[in-house]
PDB file of C-alpha atoms in Angstrom:
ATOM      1  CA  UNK A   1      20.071 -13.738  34.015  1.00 43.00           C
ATOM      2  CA  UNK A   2      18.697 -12.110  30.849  1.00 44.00           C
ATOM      3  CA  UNK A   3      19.494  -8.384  30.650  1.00 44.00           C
ATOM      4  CA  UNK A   4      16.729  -6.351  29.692  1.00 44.00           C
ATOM      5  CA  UNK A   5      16.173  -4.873  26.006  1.00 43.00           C
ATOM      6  CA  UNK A   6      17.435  -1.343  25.708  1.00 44.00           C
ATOM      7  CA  UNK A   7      16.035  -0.116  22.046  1.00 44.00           C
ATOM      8  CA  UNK A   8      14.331   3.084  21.254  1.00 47.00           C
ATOM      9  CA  UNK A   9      12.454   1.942  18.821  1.00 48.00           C
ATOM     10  CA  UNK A  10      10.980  -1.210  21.292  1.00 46.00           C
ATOM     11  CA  UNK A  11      10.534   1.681  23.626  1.00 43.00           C
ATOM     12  CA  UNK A  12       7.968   3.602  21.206  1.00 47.00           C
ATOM     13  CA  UNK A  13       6.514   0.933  19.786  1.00 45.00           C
ATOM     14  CA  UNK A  14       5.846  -0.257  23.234  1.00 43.00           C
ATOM     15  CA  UNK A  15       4.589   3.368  24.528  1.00 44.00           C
ATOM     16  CA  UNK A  16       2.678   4.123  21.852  1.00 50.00           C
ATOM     17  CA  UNK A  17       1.098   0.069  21.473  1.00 50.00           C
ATOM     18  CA  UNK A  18       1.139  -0.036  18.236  1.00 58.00           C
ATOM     19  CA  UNK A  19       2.559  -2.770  16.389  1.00 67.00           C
ATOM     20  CA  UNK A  20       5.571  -2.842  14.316  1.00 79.00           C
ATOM     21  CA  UNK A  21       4.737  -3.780  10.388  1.00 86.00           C
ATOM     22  CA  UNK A  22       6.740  -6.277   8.696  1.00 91.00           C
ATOM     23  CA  UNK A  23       8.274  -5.233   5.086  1.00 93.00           C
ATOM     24  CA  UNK A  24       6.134  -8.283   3.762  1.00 93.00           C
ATOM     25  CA  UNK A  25       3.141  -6.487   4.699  1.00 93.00           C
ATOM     26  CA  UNK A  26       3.584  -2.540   3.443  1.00 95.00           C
ATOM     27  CA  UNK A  27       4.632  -4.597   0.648  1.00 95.00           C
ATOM     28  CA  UNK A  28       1.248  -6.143   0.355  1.00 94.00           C
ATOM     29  CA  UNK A  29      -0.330  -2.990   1.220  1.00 94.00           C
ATOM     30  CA  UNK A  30       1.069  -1.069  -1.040  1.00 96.00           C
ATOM     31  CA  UNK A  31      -0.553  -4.044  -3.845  1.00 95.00           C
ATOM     32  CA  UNK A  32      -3.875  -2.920  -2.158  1.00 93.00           C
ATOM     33  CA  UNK A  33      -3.304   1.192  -2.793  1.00 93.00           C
ATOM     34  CA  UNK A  34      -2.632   0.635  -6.113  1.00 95.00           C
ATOM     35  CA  UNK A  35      -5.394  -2.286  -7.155  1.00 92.00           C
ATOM     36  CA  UNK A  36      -8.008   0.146  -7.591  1.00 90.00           C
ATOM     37  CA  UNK A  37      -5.670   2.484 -10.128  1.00 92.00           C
ATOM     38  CA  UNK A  38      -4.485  -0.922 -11.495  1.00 94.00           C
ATOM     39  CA  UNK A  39      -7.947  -1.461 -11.910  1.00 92.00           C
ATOM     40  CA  UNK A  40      -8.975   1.230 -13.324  1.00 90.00           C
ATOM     41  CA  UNK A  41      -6.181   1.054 -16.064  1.00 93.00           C
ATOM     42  CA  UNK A  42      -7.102  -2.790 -17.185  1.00 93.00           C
ATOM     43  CA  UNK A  43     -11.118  -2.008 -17.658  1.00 90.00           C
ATOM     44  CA  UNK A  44     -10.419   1.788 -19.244  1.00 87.00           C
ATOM     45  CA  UNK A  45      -8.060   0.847 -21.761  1.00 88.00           C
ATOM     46  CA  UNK A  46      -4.634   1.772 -19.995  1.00 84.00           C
ATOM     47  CA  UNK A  47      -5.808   5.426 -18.964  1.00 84.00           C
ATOM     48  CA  UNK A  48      -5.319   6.749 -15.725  1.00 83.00           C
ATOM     49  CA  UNK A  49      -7.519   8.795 -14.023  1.00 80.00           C
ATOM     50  CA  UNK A  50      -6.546  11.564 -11.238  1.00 81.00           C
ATOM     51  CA  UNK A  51      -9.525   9.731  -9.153  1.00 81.00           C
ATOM     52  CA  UNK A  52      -6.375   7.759  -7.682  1.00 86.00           C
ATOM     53  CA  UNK A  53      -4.815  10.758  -6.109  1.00 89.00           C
ATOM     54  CA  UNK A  54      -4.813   9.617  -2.700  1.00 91.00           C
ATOM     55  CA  UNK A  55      -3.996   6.048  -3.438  1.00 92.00           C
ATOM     56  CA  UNK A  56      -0.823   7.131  -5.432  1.00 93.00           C
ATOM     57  CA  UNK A  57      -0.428   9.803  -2.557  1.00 94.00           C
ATOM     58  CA  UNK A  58      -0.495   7.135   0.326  1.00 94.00           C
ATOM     59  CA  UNK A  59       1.550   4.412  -1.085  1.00 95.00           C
ATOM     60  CA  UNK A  60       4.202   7.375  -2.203  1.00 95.00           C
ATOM     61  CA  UNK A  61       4.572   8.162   1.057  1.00 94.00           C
ATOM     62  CA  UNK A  62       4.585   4.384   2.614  1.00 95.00           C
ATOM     63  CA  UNK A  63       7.566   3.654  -0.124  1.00 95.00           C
ATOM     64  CA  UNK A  64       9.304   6.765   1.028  1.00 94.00           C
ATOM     65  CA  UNK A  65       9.074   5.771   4.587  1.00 93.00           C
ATOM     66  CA  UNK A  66      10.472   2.026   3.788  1.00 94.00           C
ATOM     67  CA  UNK A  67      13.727   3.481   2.258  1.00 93.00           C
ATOM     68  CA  UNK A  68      14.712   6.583   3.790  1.00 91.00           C
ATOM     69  CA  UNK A  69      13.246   5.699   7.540  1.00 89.00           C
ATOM     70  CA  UNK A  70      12.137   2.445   8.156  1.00 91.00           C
ATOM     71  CA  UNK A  71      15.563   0.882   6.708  1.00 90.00           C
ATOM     72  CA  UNK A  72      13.590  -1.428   3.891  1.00 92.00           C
ATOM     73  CA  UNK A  73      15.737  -0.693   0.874  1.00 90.00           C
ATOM     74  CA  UNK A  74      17.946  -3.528  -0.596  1.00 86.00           C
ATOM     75  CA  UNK A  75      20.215  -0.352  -2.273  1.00 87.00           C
ATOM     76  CA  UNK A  76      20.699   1.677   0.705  1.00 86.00           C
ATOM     77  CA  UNK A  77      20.131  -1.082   3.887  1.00 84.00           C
ATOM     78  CA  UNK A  78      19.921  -0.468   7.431  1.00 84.00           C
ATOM     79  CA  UNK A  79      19.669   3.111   7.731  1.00 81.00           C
ATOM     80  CA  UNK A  80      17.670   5.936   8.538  1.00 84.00           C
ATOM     81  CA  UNK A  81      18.187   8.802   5.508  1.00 81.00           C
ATOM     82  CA  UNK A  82      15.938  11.268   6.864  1.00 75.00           C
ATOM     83  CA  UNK A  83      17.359  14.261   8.569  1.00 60.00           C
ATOM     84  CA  UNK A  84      15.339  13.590  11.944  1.00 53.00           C
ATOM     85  CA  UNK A  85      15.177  17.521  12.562  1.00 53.00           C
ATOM     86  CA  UNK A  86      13.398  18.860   9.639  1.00 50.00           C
ATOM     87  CA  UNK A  87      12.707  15.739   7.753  1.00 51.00           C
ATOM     88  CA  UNK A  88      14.311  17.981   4.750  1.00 52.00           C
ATOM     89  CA  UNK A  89      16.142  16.155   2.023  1.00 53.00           C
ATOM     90  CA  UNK A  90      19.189  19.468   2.079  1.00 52.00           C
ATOM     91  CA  UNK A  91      21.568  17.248   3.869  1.00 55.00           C
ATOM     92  CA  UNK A  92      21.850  14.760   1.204  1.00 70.00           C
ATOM     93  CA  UNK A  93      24.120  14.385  -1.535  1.00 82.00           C
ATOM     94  CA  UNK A  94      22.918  13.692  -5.480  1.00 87.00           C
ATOM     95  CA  UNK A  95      23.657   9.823  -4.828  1.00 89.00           C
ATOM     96  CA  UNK A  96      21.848   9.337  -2.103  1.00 88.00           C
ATOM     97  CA  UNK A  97      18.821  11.226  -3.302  1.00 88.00           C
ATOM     98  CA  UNK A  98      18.702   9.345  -6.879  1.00 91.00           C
ATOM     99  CA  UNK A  99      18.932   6.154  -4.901  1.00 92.00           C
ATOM    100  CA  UNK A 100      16.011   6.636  -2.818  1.00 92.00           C
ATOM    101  CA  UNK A 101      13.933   7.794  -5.542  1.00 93.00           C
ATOM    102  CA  UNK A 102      14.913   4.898  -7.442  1.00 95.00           C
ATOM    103  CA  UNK A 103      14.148   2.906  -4.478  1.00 95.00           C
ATOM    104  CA  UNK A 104      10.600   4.225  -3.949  1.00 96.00           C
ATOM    105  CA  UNK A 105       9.826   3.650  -7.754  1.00 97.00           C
ATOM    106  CA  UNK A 106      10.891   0.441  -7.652  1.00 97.00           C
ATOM    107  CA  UNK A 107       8.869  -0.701  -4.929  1.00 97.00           C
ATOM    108  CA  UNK A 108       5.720   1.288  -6.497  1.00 97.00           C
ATOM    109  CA  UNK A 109       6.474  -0.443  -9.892  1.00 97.00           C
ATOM    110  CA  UNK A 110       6.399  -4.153  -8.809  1.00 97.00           C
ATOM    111  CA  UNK A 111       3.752  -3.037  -5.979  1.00 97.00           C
ATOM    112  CA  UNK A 112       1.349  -2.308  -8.925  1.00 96.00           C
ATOM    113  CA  UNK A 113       2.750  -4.710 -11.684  1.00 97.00           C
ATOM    114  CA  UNK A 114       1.817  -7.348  -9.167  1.00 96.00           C
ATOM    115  CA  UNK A 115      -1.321  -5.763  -8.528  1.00 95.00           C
ATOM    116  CA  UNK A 116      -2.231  -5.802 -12.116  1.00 95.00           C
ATOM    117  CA  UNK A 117      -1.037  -9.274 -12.291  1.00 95.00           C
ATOM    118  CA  UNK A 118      -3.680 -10.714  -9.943  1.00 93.00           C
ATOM    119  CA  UNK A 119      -6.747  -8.663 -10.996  1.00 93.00           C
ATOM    120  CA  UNK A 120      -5.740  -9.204 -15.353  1.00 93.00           C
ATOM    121  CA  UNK A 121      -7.314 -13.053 -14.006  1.00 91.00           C
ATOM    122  CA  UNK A 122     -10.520 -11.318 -12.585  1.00 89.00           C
ATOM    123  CA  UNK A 123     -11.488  -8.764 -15.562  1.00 92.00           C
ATOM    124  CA  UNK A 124     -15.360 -10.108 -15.567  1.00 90.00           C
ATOM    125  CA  UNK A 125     -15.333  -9.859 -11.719  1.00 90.00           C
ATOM    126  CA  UNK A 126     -14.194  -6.313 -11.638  1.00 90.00           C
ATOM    127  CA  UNK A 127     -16.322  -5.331 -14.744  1.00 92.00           C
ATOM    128  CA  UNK A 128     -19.963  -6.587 -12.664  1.00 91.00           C
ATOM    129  CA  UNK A 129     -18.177  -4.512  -9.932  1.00 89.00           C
ATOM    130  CA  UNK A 130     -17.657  -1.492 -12.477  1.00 89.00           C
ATOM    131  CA  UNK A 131     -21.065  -1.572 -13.914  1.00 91.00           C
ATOM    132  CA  UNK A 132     -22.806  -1.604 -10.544  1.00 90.00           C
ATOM    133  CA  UNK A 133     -20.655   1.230  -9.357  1.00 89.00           C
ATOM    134  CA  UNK A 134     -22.003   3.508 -12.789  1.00 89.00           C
ATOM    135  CA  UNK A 135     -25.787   2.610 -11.235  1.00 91.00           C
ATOM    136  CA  UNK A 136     -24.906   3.019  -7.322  1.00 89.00           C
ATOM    137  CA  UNK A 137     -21.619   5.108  -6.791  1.00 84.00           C
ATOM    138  CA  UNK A 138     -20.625   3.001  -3.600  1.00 88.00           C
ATOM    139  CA  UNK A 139     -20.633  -0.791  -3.131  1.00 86.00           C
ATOM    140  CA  UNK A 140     -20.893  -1.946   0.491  1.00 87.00           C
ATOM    141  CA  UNK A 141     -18.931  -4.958   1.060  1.00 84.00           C
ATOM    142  CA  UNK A 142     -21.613  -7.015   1.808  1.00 85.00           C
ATOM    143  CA  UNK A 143     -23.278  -5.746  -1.519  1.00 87.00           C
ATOM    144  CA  UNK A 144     -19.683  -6.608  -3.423  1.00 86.00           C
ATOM    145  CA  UNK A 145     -19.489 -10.307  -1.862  1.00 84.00           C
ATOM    146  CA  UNK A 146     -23.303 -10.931  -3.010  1.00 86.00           C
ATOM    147  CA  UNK A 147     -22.436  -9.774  -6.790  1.00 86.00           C
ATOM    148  CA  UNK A 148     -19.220 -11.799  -6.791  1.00 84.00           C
ATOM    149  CA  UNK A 149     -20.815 -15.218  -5.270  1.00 83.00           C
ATOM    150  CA  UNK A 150     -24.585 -14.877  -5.501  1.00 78.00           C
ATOM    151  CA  UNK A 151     -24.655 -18.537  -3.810  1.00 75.00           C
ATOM    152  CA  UNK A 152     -22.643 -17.431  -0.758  1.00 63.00           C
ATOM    153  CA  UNK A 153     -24.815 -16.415   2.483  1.00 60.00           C
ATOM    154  CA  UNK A 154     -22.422 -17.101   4.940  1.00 61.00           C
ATOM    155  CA  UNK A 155     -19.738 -14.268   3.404  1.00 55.00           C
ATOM    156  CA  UNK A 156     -17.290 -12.889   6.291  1.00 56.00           C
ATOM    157  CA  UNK A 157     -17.792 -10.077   7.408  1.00 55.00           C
ATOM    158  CA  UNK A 158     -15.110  -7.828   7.973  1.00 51.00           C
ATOM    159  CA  UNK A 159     -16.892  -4.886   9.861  1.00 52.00           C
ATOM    160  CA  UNK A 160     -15.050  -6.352  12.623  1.00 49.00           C
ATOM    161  CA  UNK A 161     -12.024  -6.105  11.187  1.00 45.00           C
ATOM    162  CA  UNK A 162     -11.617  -2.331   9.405  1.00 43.00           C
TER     163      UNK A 162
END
């Protein structure tokens, strides 16, 4: 007979039905916060804007997650660093804390150096996107897909999706 499963964290992911994330994917997500600074940087000459804010803000806190919760860091493994009370770092020693924040940088660093990777290919792509920002402010997707591939009617849509 199989025993049942008897985890905590299969018990809230189960009561709250949300699905756990992979590493893979924050990984990949955190790509996606950063394209749009990465983006920024390749069309403005390397300058960064504070427009990012949030972006920098979300995947930040992601990365931070990853190492000291979700046990996703190579340097300090399978464990949970984050004092489950307070969530204050006071409990910590020096090590620890210079680990983690070498941790989160690290996965911030390749997050965007792979980001800019994959859009440095697709600088006349982002610049049509860039100069029809200037004269609109917002892109729809739908408006973004026609710019891209003016030949393509049957684009996907991903209403559904977001």
């Amino acid at each position: 007979l199989m025993q049942p499963i008897r985890s905590s964290s299969l018990l809230e992911t189960c009561s709250t039905q949300t699905p756990p994330v992979s590493k893979e994917d924050l990984l990949i997500y955190l790509e996606v916060l950063l394209s749009g600074r990465e983006a920024g940087k390749l069309l403005n000459g390397n300058k960064v804007y504070s427009s990012f804010q949030s972006d920098v803000n979300a995947a930040s806190r992601i990365a931070r997650r990853m190492v000291c919760e979700w046990g996703m860091s190579e340097a300090l493994g399978d464990v949970n660093v984050m004092d489950s009370s307070s969530n204050s770092r006071q409990f910590r020693s020096e090590h620890i804390s210079q680990l983690i924040e070498g941790e989160v940088k690290r996965l911030l660093d390749e997050a965007a150096a792979n980001a800019k990777a994959f859009l440095s290919g697709k600088i006349s792509e982002l610049q049509k996107i860039k100069t029809n920002l200037m004269e609109k402010k917002s892109l729809t997707y739908e408006e973004i897909n026609l710019l891209l591939n003016p030949q393509d009617t049957n684009y996907i849509d991903l209403g559904e999706f977001i």
